[in-house]
Short mmCIF file of C-alpha atoms in Angstrom, two decimals:
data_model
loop_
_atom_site.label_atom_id
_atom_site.label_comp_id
_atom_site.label_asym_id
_atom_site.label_seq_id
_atom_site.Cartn_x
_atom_site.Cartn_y
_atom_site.Cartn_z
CA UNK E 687 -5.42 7.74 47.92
CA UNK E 688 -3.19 9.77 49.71
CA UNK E 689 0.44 9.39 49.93
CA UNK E 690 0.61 8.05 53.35
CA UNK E 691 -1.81 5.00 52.01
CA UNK E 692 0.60 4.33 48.80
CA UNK E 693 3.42 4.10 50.68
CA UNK E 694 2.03 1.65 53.05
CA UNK E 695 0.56 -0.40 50.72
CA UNK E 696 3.53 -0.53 48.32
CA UNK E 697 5.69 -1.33 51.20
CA UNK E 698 3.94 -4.29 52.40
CA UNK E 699 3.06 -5.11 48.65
CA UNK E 700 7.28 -5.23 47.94
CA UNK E 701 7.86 -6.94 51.65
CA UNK E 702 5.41 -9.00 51.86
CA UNK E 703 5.20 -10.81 47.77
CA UNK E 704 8.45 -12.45 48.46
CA UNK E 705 8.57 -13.34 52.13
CA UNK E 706 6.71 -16.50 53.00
CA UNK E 707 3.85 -14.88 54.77
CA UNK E 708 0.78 -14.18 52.27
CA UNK E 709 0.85 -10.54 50.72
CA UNK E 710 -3.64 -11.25 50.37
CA UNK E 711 -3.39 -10.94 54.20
CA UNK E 712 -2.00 -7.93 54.86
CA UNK E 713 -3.37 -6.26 51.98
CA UNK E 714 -6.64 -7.06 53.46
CA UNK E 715 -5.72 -6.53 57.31
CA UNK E 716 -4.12 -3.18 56.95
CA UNK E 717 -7.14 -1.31 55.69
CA UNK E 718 -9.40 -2.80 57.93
CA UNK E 719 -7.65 -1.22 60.71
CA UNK E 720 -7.00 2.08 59.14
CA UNK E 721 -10.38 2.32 57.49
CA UNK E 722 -8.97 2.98 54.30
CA UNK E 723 -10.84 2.72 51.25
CA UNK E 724 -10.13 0.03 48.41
CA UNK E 725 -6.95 0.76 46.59
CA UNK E 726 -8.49 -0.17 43.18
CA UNK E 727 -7.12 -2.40 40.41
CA UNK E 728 -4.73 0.41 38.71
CA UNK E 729 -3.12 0.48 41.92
CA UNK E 730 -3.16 -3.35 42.10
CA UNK E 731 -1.16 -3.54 38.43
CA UNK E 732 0.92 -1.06 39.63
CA UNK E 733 2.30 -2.86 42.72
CA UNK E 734 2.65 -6.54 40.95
CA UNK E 735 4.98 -4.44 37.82
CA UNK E 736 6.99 -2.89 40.58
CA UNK E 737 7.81 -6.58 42.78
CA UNK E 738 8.25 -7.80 38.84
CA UNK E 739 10.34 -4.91 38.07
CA UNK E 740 12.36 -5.94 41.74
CA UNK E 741 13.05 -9.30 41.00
CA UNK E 742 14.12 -9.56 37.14
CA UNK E 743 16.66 -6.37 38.19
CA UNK E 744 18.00 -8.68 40.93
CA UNK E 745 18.54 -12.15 39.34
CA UNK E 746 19.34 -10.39 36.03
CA UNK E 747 22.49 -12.26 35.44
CA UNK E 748 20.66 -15.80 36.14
CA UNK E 749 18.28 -14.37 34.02
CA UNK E 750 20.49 -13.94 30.95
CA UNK E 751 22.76 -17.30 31.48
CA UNK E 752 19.32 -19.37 31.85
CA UNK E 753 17.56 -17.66 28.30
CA UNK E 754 21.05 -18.21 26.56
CA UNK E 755 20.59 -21.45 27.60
CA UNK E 756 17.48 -22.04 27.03
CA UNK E 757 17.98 -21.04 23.75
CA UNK E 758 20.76 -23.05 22.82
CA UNK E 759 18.96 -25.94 24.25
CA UNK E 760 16.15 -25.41 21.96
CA UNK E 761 18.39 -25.71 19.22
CA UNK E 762 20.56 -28.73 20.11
CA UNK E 763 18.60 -30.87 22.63
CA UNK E 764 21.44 -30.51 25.34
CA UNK E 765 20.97 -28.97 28.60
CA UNK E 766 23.24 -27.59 31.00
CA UNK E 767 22.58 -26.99 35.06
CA UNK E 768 20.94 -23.25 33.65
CA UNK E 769 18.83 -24.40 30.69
CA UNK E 770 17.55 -26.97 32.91
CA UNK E 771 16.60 -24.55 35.80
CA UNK E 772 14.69 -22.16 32.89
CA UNK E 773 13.06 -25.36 31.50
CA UNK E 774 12.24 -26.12 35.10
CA UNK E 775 10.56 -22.37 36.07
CA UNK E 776 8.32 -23.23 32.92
CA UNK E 777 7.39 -26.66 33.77
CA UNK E 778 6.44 -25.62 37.51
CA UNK E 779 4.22 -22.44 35.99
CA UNK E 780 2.43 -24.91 33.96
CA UNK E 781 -0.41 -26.05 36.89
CA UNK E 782 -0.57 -23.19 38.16
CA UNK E 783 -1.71 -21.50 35.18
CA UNK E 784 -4.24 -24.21 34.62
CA UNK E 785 -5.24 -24.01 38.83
CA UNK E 786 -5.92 -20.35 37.88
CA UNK E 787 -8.02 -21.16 34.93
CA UNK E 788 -9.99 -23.62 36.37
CA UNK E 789 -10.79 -22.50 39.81
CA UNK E 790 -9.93 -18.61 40.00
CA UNK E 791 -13.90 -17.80 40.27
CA UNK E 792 -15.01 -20.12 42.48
CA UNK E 793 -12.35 -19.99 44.98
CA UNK E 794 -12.90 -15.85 45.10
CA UNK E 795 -16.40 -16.45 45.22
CA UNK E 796 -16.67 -19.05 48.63
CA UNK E 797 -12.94 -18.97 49.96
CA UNK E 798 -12.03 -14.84 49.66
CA UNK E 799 -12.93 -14.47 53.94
CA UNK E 800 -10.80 -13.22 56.69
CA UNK E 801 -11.54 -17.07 58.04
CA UNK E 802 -10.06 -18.79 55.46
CA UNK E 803 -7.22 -16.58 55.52
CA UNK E 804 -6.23 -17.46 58.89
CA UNK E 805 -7.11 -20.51 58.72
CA UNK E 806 -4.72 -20.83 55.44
CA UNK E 807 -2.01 -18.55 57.40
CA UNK E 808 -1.68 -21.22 60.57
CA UNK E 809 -2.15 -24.54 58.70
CA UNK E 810 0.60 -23.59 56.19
CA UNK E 811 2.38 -21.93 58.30
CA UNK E 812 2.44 -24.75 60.62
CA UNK E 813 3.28 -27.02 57.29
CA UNK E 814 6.19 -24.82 56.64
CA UNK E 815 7.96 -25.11 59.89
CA UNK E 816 7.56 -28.76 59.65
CA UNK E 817 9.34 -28.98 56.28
CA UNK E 818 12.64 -26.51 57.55
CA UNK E 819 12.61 -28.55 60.74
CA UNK E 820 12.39 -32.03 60.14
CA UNK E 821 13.29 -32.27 55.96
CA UNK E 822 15.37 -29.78 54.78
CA UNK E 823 18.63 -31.12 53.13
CA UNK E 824 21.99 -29.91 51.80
CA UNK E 825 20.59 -30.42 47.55
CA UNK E 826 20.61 -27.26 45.27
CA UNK E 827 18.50 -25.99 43.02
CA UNK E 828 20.83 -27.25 40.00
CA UNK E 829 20.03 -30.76 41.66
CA UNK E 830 16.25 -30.49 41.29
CA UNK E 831 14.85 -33.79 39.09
CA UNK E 832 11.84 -33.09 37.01
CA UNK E 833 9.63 -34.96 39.75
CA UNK E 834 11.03 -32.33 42.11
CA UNK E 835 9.86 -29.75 39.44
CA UNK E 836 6.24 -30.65 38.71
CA UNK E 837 5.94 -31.23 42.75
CA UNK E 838 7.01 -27.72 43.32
CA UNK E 839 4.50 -26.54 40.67
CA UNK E 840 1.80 -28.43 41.30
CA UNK E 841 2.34 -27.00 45.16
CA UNK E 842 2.32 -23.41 43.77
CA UNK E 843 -1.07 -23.99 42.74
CA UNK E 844 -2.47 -24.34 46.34
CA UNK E 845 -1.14 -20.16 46.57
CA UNK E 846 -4.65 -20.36 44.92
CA UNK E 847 -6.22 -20.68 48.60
CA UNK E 848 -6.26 -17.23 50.15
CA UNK E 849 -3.48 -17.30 53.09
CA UNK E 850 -1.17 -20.14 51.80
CA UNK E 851 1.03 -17.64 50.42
CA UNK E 852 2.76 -18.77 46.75
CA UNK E 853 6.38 -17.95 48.66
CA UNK E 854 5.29 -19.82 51.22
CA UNK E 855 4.13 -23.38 49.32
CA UNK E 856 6.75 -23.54 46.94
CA UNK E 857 9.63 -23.23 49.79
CA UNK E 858 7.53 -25.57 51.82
CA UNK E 859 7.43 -27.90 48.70
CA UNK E 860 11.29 -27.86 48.04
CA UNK E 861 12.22 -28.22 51.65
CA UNK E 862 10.27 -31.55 51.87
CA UNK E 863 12.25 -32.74 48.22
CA UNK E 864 15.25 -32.00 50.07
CA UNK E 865 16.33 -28.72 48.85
CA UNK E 866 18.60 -26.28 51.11
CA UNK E 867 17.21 -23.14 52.46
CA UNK E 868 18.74 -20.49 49.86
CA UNK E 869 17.99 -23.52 46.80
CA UNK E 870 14.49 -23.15 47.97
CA UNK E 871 14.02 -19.70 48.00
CA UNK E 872 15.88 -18.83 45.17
CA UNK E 873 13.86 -21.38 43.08
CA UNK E 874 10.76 -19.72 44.49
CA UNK E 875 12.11 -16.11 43.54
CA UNK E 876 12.33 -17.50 39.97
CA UNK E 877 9.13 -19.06 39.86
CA UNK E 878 7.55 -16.08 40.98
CA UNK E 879 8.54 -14.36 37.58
CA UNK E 880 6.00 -16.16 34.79
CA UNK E 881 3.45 -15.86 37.83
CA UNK E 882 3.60 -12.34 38.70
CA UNK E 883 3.37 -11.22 34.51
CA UNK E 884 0.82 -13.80 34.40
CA UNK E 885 -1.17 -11.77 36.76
CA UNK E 886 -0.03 -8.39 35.55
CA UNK E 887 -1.47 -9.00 32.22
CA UNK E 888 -4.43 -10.34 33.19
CA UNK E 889 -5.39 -6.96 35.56
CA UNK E 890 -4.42 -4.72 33.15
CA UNK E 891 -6.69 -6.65 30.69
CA UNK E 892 -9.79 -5.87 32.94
CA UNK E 893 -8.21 -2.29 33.54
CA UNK E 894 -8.06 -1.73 29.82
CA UNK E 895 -11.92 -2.87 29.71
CA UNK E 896 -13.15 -1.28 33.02
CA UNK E 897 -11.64 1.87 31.30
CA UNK E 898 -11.20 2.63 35.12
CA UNK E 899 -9.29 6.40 35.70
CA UNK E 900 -5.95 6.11 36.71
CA UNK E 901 -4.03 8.43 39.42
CA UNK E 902 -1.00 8.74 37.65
CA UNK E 903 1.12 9.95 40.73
CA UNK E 904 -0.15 7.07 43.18
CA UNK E 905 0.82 4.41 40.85
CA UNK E 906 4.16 5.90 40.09
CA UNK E 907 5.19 5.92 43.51
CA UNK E 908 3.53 2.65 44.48
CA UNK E 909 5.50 0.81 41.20
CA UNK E 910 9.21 3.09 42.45
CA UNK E 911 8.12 1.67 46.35
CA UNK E 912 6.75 -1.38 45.69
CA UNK E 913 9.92 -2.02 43.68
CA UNK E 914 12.48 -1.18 45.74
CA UNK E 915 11.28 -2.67 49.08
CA UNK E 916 11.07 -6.15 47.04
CA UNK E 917 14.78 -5.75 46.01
CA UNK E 918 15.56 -5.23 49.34
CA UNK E 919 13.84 -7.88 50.67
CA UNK E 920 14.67 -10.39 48.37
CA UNK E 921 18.36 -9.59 49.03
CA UNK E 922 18.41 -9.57 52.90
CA UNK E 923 16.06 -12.92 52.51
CA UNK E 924 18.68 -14.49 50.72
CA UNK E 925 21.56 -12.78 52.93
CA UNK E 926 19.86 -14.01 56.68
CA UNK E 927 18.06 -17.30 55.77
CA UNK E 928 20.93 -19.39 56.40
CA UNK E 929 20.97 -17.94 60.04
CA UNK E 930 17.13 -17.27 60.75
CA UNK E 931 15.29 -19.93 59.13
CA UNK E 932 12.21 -20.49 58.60
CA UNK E 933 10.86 -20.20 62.21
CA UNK E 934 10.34 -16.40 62.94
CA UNK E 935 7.93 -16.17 59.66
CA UNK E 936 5.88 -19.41 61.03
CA UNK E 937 5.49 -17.69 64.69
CA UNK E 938 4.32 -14.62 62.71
CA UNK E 939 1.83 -16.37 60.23
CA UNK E 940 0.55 -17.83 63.57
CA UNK E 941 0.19 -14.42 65.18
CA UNK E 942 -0.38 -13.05 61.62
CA UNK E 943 -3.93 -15.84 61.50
CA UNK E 944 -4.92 -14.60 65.43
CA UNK E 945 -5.02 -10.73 64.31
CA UNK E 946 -7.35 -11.34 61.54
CA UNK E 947 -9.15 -13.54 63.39
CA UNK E 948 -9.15 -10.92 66.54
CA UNK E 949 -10.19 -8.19 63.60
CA UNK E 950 -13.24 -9.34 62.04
CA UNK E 951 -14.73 -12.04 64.09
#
């Protein structure tokens, strides 16, 4: 790959993994129109470590109150408003770790189409300006019960369907519970933590046993601006959702569904 093609890709890798718009999409939109050639799995792993790297560097004092927590509740049985929000990012992971397990192959085998993309793009698009409009409430992510939890987590599993986007769902999922805008997001942000080392094991597994050759400099840029587009966007996300909403990124899923659409078919 050439430079040009890393940045791209990293940038809409970093912009793209935390914004509720499906990062599958673009990933498979952009080098259709630019006739680039298939990034390749090294440059996949590299991409997920730097959104991973992104997002523990930017809730890294949450981070460290919710494991002290966590810890302590481990030990005594008592939870705080922290150790219950860790407990609650593990709880949610749960089904979609199991999703994953179960129905990885067969959903890249019959659902991995520019079609279903879309069609995943408008109808959960459509689904999430539905939840900002009509349910979103005033609660906090502190004020999550653990129905509210295994909901959430049990919606992350539908990120499973190319297009849904696992951003997407789980805001969608906390905005119907009740949840405020930044609650929703910010719970997502966490969530997206097991998730995304979930998956970065699991392709450098199959890069370890591919034995595939790795371009050192790509993937070193791609992880430095994969990293620091995701920091940016997760901070301006949490800075402008209050005044944007969730309407601009529904009208774009929309137009988002049309291009692919307008693309292959």
């Amino acid at each position: 790959m050439d430079w040009l093609q890393v940045v791209v890709l990293a940038l809409l890798q970093g912009l793209t993994e935390f914004l509720p718009v499906s990062s599958s999409a673009h990933l498979i939109l952009v080098p259709a129109l630019t006739g680039w050639p298939d990034q390749g799995l090294a440059f996949d792993v590299a991409l997920h470590f730097g959104s991973l790297f992104a997002v523990l560097l930017y809730f890294r004092r949450d981070l460290i109150g919710m494991t002290a927590s966590w810890g302590r509740s481990v030990a005594t049985r008592q939870l705080d408003d922290n150790a219950r929000l860790a407990w609650g990012v593990v709880f949610a992971t749960i089904p979609v770790g199991l999703a994953g397990l179960a129905f990885k192959d067969q959903i890249e085998l019959y659902l991995r189409s520019p079609f279903y993309l879309a069609m995943g793009l408008v109808f959960f698009g459509l689904l999430l300006g539905w939840a900002d409009w009509r349910h979103r409430g005033d609660r906090s992510e502190s004020q999550m019960t653990w129905k509210d939890v295994l909901i959430i987590g049990c919606a992350q599993a539908l990120a499973l369907i190319p297009g849904t986007s696992r951003a997407g769902i789980t805001i969608t999922a906390a905005l119907f519970l009740g949840l405020n805008r930044e609650a929703a997001s910010r719970f997502s942000f966490l969530l997206s933590i097991p998730v995304i080392l979930l998956a970065c094991l699991l392709k450098t597994k199959d890069l370890i046993e591919e034995q595939v050759p790795v371009d050192w400099f790509a993937m070193g840029l791609g992880v430095l601006v994969s990293a620091v587009s995701a920091f940016l966007c997760i901070h301006y996300f949490l800075v402008f959702i209050k005044r944007i909403g969730m309407q601009p990124f529904v009208i774009y899923r929309i137009l988002l569904g049309i291009a692919l659409l307008a693309v292959f078919y």
